[in-house]
PDB file of C-alpha atoms in Angstrom:
ATOM      1  CA  UNK C   1     130.354 101.221  73.301  1.00 73.00           C
ATOM      2  CA  UNK C   2     132.660 101.058  76.610  1.00 83.00           C
ATOM      3  CA  UNK C   3     134.260  97.991  77.946  1.00 81.00           C
ATOM      4  CA  UNK C   4     132.976  96.090  81.062  1.00 84.00           C
ATOM      5  CA  UNK C   5     135.051  95.110  83.775  1.00 84.00           C
ATOM      6  CA  UNK C   6     135.477  91.195  83.947  1.00 81.00           C
ATOM      7  CA  UNK C   7     135.341  89.686  87.497  1.00 86.00           C
ATOM      8  CA  UNK C   8     138.843  89.081  88.715  1.00 88.00           C
ATOM      9  CA  UNK C   9     140.655  88.816  92.410  1.00 94.00           C
ATOM     10  CA  UNK C  10     143.390  90.802  94.286  1.00 95.00           C
ATOM     11  CA  UNK C  11     146.143  90.042  96.556  1.00 97.00           C
ATOM     12  CA  UNK C  12     147.142  92.172  99.316  1.00 97.00           C
ATOM     13  CA  UNK C  13     147.480  92.936 103.190  1.00 98.00           C
ATOM     14  CA  UNK C  14     144.350  92.828 105.754  1.00 97.00           C
ATOM     15  CA  UNK C  15     145.485  94.584 109.290  1.00 98.00           C
ATOM     16  CA  UNK C  16     143.042  94.499 111.897  1.00 97.00           C
ATOM     17  CA  UNK C  17     142.570  95.626 115.450  1.00 98.00           C
ATOM     18  CA  UNK C  18     139.546  94.515 117.773  1.00 97.00           C
ATOM     19  CA  UNK C  19     138.892  95.896 121.167  1.00 97.00           C
ATOM     20  CA  UNK C  20     136.118  96.823 123.790  1.00 96.00           C
ATOM     21  CA  UNK C  21     135.063  99.978 125.225  1.00 94.00           C
ATOM     22  CA  UNK C  22     133.141  98.930 127.852  1.00 94.00           C
ATOM     23  CA  UNK C  23     130.512  96.236 126.410  1.00 91.00           C
ATOM     24  CA  UNK C  24     130.871  97.718 123.160  1.00 96.00           C
ATOM     25  CA  UNK C  25     133.282  96.144 120.537  1.00 96.00           C
ATOM     26  CA  UNK C  26     135.510  98.252 117.898  1.00 97.00           C
ATOM     27  CA  UNK C  27     136.908  97.053 114.896  1.00 97.00           C
ATOM     28  CA  UNK C  28     139.364  99.156 113.190  1.00 98.00           C
ATOM     29  CA  UNK C  29     141.091  97.831 109.616  1.00 97.00           C
ATOM     30  CA  UNK C  30     142.986  98.337 106.995  1.00 98.00           C
ATOM     31  CA  UNK C  31     143.294  96.607 103.613  1.00 97.00           C
ATOM     32  CA  UNK C  32     145.727  97.416 100.641  1.00 98.00           C
ATOM     33  CA  UNK C  33     145.006  94.996  97.572  1.00 97.00           C
ATOM     34  CA  UNK C  34     146.584  94.944  94.198  1.00 97.00           C
ATOM     35  CA  UNK C  35     144.122  93.638  91.446  1.00 95.00           C
ATOM     36  CA  UNK C  36     145.446  90.768  89.593  1.00 96.00           C
ATOM     37  CA  UNK C  37     144.956  92.484  86.541  1.00 94.00           C
ATOM     38  CA  UNK C  38     147.393  95.382  86.999  1.00 91.00           C
ATOM     39  CA  UNK C  39     145.556  97.538  84.536  1.00 91.00           C
ATOM     40  CA  UNK C  40     142.943  97.503  87.286  1.00 94.00           C
ATOM     41  CA  UNK C  41     145.361  99.263  89.863  1.00 96.00           C
ATOM     42  CA  UNK C  42     145.691  99.115  93.630  1.00 98.00           C
ATOM     43  CA  UNK C  43     143.319 100.513  96.380  1.00 98.00           C
ATOM     44  CA  UNK C  44     143.341 100.730 100.434  1.00 98.00           C
ATOM     45  CA  UNK C  45     140.615 101.469 102.341  1.00 97.00           C
ATOM     46  CA  UNK C  46     140.300 101.741 105.989  1.00 98.00           C
ATOM     47  CA  UNK C  47     137.240 100.772 108.003  1.00 97.00           C
ATOM     48  CA  UNK C  48     135.942 101.872 111.524  1.00 98.00           C
ATOM     49  CA  UNK C  49     133.081  99.772 112.858  1.00 98.00           C
ATOM     50  CA  UNK C  50     130.900  99.327 116.248  1.00 98.00           C
ATOM     51  CA  UNK C  51     129.124  97.210 117.663  1.00 97.00           C
ATOM     52  CA  UNK C  52     125.730  98.797 118.731  1.00 97.00           C
ATOM     53  CA  UNK C  53     123.424  95.766 119.941  1.00 97.00           C
ATOM     54  CA  UNK C  54     123.511  92.143 120.855  1.00 95.00           C
ATOM     55  CA  UNK C  55     120.554  89.937 121.933  1.00 96.00           C
ATOM     56  CA  UNK C  56     121.285  86.343 121.820  1.00 96.00           C
ATOM     57  CA  UNK C  57     122.277  85.011 118.782  1.00 97.00           C
ATOM     58  CA  UNK C  58     121.657  88.324 116.918  1.00 98.00           C
ATOM     59  CA  UNK C  59     124.430  91.323 116.747  1.00 97.00           C
ATOM     60  CA  UNK C  60     124.405  94.415 114.843  1.00 98.00           C
ATOM     61  CA  UNK C  61     126.638  97.388 114.325  1.00 98.00           C
ATOM     62  CA  UNK C  62     127.484 100.524 112.406  1.00 98.00           C
ATOM     63  CA  UNK C  63     130.345 101.236 110.179  1.00 98.00           C
ATOM     64  CA  UNK C  64     132.360 103.829 108.364  1.00 98.00           C
ATOM     65  CA  UNK C  65     134.890 103.192 105.843  1.00 98.00           C
ATOM     66  CA  UNK C  66     136.847 105.443 103.650  1.00 98.00           C
ATOM     67  CA  UNK C  67     138.625 103.816 100.162  1.00 98.00           C
ATOM     68  CA  UNK C  68     141.417 105.378  98.251  1.00 98.00           C
ATOM     69  CA  UNK C  69     142.752 104.517  94.358  1.00 98.00           C
ATOM     70  CA  UNK C  70     145.744 104.919  92.602  1.00 97.00           C
ATOM     71  CA  UNK C  71     145.278 106.322  89.054  1.00 97.00           C
ATOM     72  CA  UNK C  72     145.063 103.135  87.303  1.00 96.00           C
ATOM     73  CA  UNK C  73     142.000 102.095  89.799  1.00 96.00           C
ATOM     74  CA  UNK C  74     139.971 105.329  89.257  1.00 97.00           C
ATOM     75  CA  UNK C  75     140.907 105.333  85.312  1.00 95.00           C
ATOM     76  CA  UNK C  76     139.242 101.961  85.390  1.00 94.00           C
ATOM     77  CA  UNK C  77     135.934 102.334  87.456  1.00 93.00           C
ATOM     78  CA  UNK C  78     135.285 106.094  86.352  1.00 95.00           C
ATOM     79  CA  UNK C  79     137.879 107.423  83.498  1.00 96.00           C
ATOM     80  CA  UNK C  80     136.918 107.474  79.927  1.00 96.00           C
ATOM     81  CA  UNK C  81     139.776 107.558  77.625  1.00 95.00           C
ATOM     82  CA  UNK C  82     139.596 110.029  74.208  1.00 96.00           C
ATOM     83  CA  UNK C  83     139.403 106.897  71.773  1.00 94.00           C
ATOM     84  CA  UNK C  84     136.211 105.720  74.349  1.00 94.00           C
ATOM     85  CA  UNK C  85     135.191 109.502  74.250  1.00 95.00           C
ATOM     86  CA  UNK C  86     134.863 109.172  70.405  1.00 95.00           C
ATOM     87  CA  UNK C  87     132.892 105.766  70.363  1.00 92.00           C
ATOM     88  CA  UNK C  88     130.481 106.409  73.131  1.00 93.00           C
ATOM     89  CA  UNK C  89     129.791 110.164  72.804  1.00 94.00           C
ATOM     90  CA  UNK C  90     130.616 111.002  76.550  1.00 95.00           C
ATOM     91  CA  UNK C  91     133.284 113.536  77.604  1.00 96.00           C
ATOM     92  CA  UNK C  92     136.981 112.036  78.078  1.00 97.00           C
ATOM     93  CA  UNK C  93     137.876 112.080  81.864  1.00 97.00           C
ATOM     94  CA  UNK C  94     141.159 110.848  83.189  1.00 97.00           C
ATOM     95  CA  UNK C  95     140.790 110.979  87.069  1.00 97.00           C
ATOM     96  CA  UNK C  96     144.229 110.857  89.087  1.00 95.00           C
ATOM     97  CA  UNK C  97     144.598 108.988  92.554  1.00 97.00           C
ATOM     98  CA  UNK C  98     142.461 109.856  95.473  1.00 96.00           C
ATOM     99  CA  UNK C  99     139.808 109.242  97.792  1.00 96.00           C
ATOM    100  CA  UNK C 100     137.176 107.047  95.583  1.00 97.00           C
ATOM    101  CA  UNK C 101     134.240 106.875  98.026  1.00 97.00           C
ATOM    102  CA  UNK C 102     133.463 106.923 101.593  1.00 98.00           C
ATOM    103  CA  UNK C 103     130.533 105.061 102.799  1.00 98.00           C
ATOM    104  CA  UNK C 104     128.268 104.500 106.221  1.00 98.00           C
ATOM    105  CA  UNK C 105     126.196 101.615 106.833  1.00 98.00           C
ATOM    106  CA  UNK C 106     124.830  99.049 109.348  1.00 98.00           C
ATOM    107  CA  UNK C 107     125.749  95.634 109.974  1.00 97.00           C
ATOM    108  CA  UNK C 108     124.216  92.822 110.811  1.00 98.00           C
ATOM    109  CA  UNK C 109     124.712  88.597 112.294  1.00 97.00           C
ATOM    110  CA  UNK C 110     122.800  86.221 113.399  1.00 98.00           C
ATOM    111  CA  UNK C 111     124.433  82.470 114.338  1.00 97.00           C
ATOM    112  CA  UNK C 112     122.681  79.858 113.187  1.00 97.00           C
ATOM    113  CA  UNK C 113     125.103  76.986 114.730  1.00 96.00           C
ATOM    114  CA  UNK C 114     128.629  77.221 116.872  1.00 94.00           C
ATOM    115  CA  UNK C 115     130.839  77.762 113.279  1.00 96.00           C
ATOM    116  CA  UNK C 116     127.909  79.180 110.927  1.00 98.00           C
ATOM    117  CA  UNK C 117     126.851  82.601 110.675  1.00 97.00           C
ATOM    118  CA  UNK C 118     124.299  84.560 108.558  1.00 98.00           C
ATOM    119  CA  UNK C 119     126.014  88.285 107.854  1.00 97.00           C
ATOM    120  CA  UNK C 120     124.313  91.544 105.885  1.00 98.00           C
ATOM    121  CA  UNK C 121     124.990  95.114 105.691  1.00 98.00           C
ATOM    122  CA  UNK C 122     122.882  97.948 104.349  1.00 98.00           C
ATOM    123  CA  UNK C 123     125.012 100.715 102.932  1.00 98.00           C
ATOM    124  CA  UNK C 124     125.147 104.058 101.354  1.00 98.00           C
ATOM    125  CA  UNK C 125     128.062 104.856  99.546  1.00 97.00           C
ATOM    126  CA  UNK C 126     129.075 108.733  98.275  1.00 97.00           C
ATOM    127  CA  UNK C 127     131.774 109.249  95.341  1.00 97.00           C
ATOM    128  CA  UNK C 128     134.536 111.621  95.996  1.00 96.00           C
ATOM    129  CA  UNK C 129     134.281 115.121  94.697  1.00 94.00           C
ATOM    130  CA  UNK C 130     137.152 114.515  92.392  1.00 93.00           C
ATOM    131  CA  UNK C 131     135.150 111.503  90.866  1.00 96.00           C
ATOM    132  CA  UNK C 132     131.713 113.283  90.703  1.00 96.00           C
ATOM    133  CA  UNK C 133     132.764 115.044  87.433  1.00 95.00           C
ATOM    134  CA  UNK C 134     133.052 111.591  85.460  1.00 96.00           C
ATOM    135  CA  UNK C 135     130.363 111.148  83.120  1.00 96.00           C
ATOM    136  CA  UNK C 136     130.431 107.503  84.362  1.00 95.00           C
ATOM    137  CA  UNK C 137     128.866 108.806  87.574  1.00 96.00           C
ATOM    138  CA  UNK C 138     125.025 109.219  87.495  1.00 94.00           C
ATOM    139  CA  UNK C 139     124.323 110.012  91.189  1.00 95.00           C
ATOM    140  CA  UNK C 140     126.627 111.083  94.086  1.00 95.00           C
ATOM    141  CA  UNK C 141     125.208 108.467  96.763  1.00 97.00           C
ATOM    142  CA  UNK C 142     123.989 104.864  96.077  1.00 96.00           C
ATOM    143  CA  UNK C 143     122.809 102.279  98.138  1.00 98.00           C
ATOM    144  CA  UNK C 144     123.685  98.801  99.018  1.00 96.00           C
ATOM    145  CA  UNK C 145     122.224  95.849 100.508  1.00 98.00           C
ATOM    146  CA  UNK C 146     124.007  92.661 101.270  1.00 97.00           C
ATOM    147  CA  UNK C 147     123.790  88.992 102.813  1.00 98.00           C
ATOM    148  CA  UNK C 148     125.527  86.309 103.110  1.00 98.00           C
ATOM    149  CA  UNK C 149     126.730  83.054 105.152  1.00 98.00           C
ATOM    150  CA  UNK C 150     130.040  82.231 106.361  1.00 96.00           C
ATOM    151  CA  UNK C 151     131.821  79.606 108.257  1.00 96.00           C
ATOM    152  CA  UNK C 152     134.372  80.341 111.371  1.00 91.00           C
ATOM    153  CA  UNK C 153     137.465  78.530 111.089  1.00 91.00           C
TER     154      UNK C 153
END
């Protein structure tokens, strides 16, 4: 008896710094984004990635990331209002702003052509201590696998 979160978009700022330490490429990026639906709040994240292997058209790296959310963002994904508590039988939970989760993972890419690349990642994500008490959190750690195709401009 809980409403879902609809698909949407966000607007914001993406800042990235790329550097190489010897043969190892390093990327540090920060993002600040506000959901177009203002009830879903604002998030910021910081990500550090390092290339650890490259052979021909294949490259792989490791990364770590932390995501912070304001109170609206945390409540949209982890909160239970008193009304939702009555309807669902779950305990009410009203989170504040803070760290939402942290993650570590592996990422990879394969160049298909000069402008086309296949990308993917395997990631383990841990919900923050403050949000782990939400009745919506079933596990502290979750795993994700993603893959896609990208075009370089």
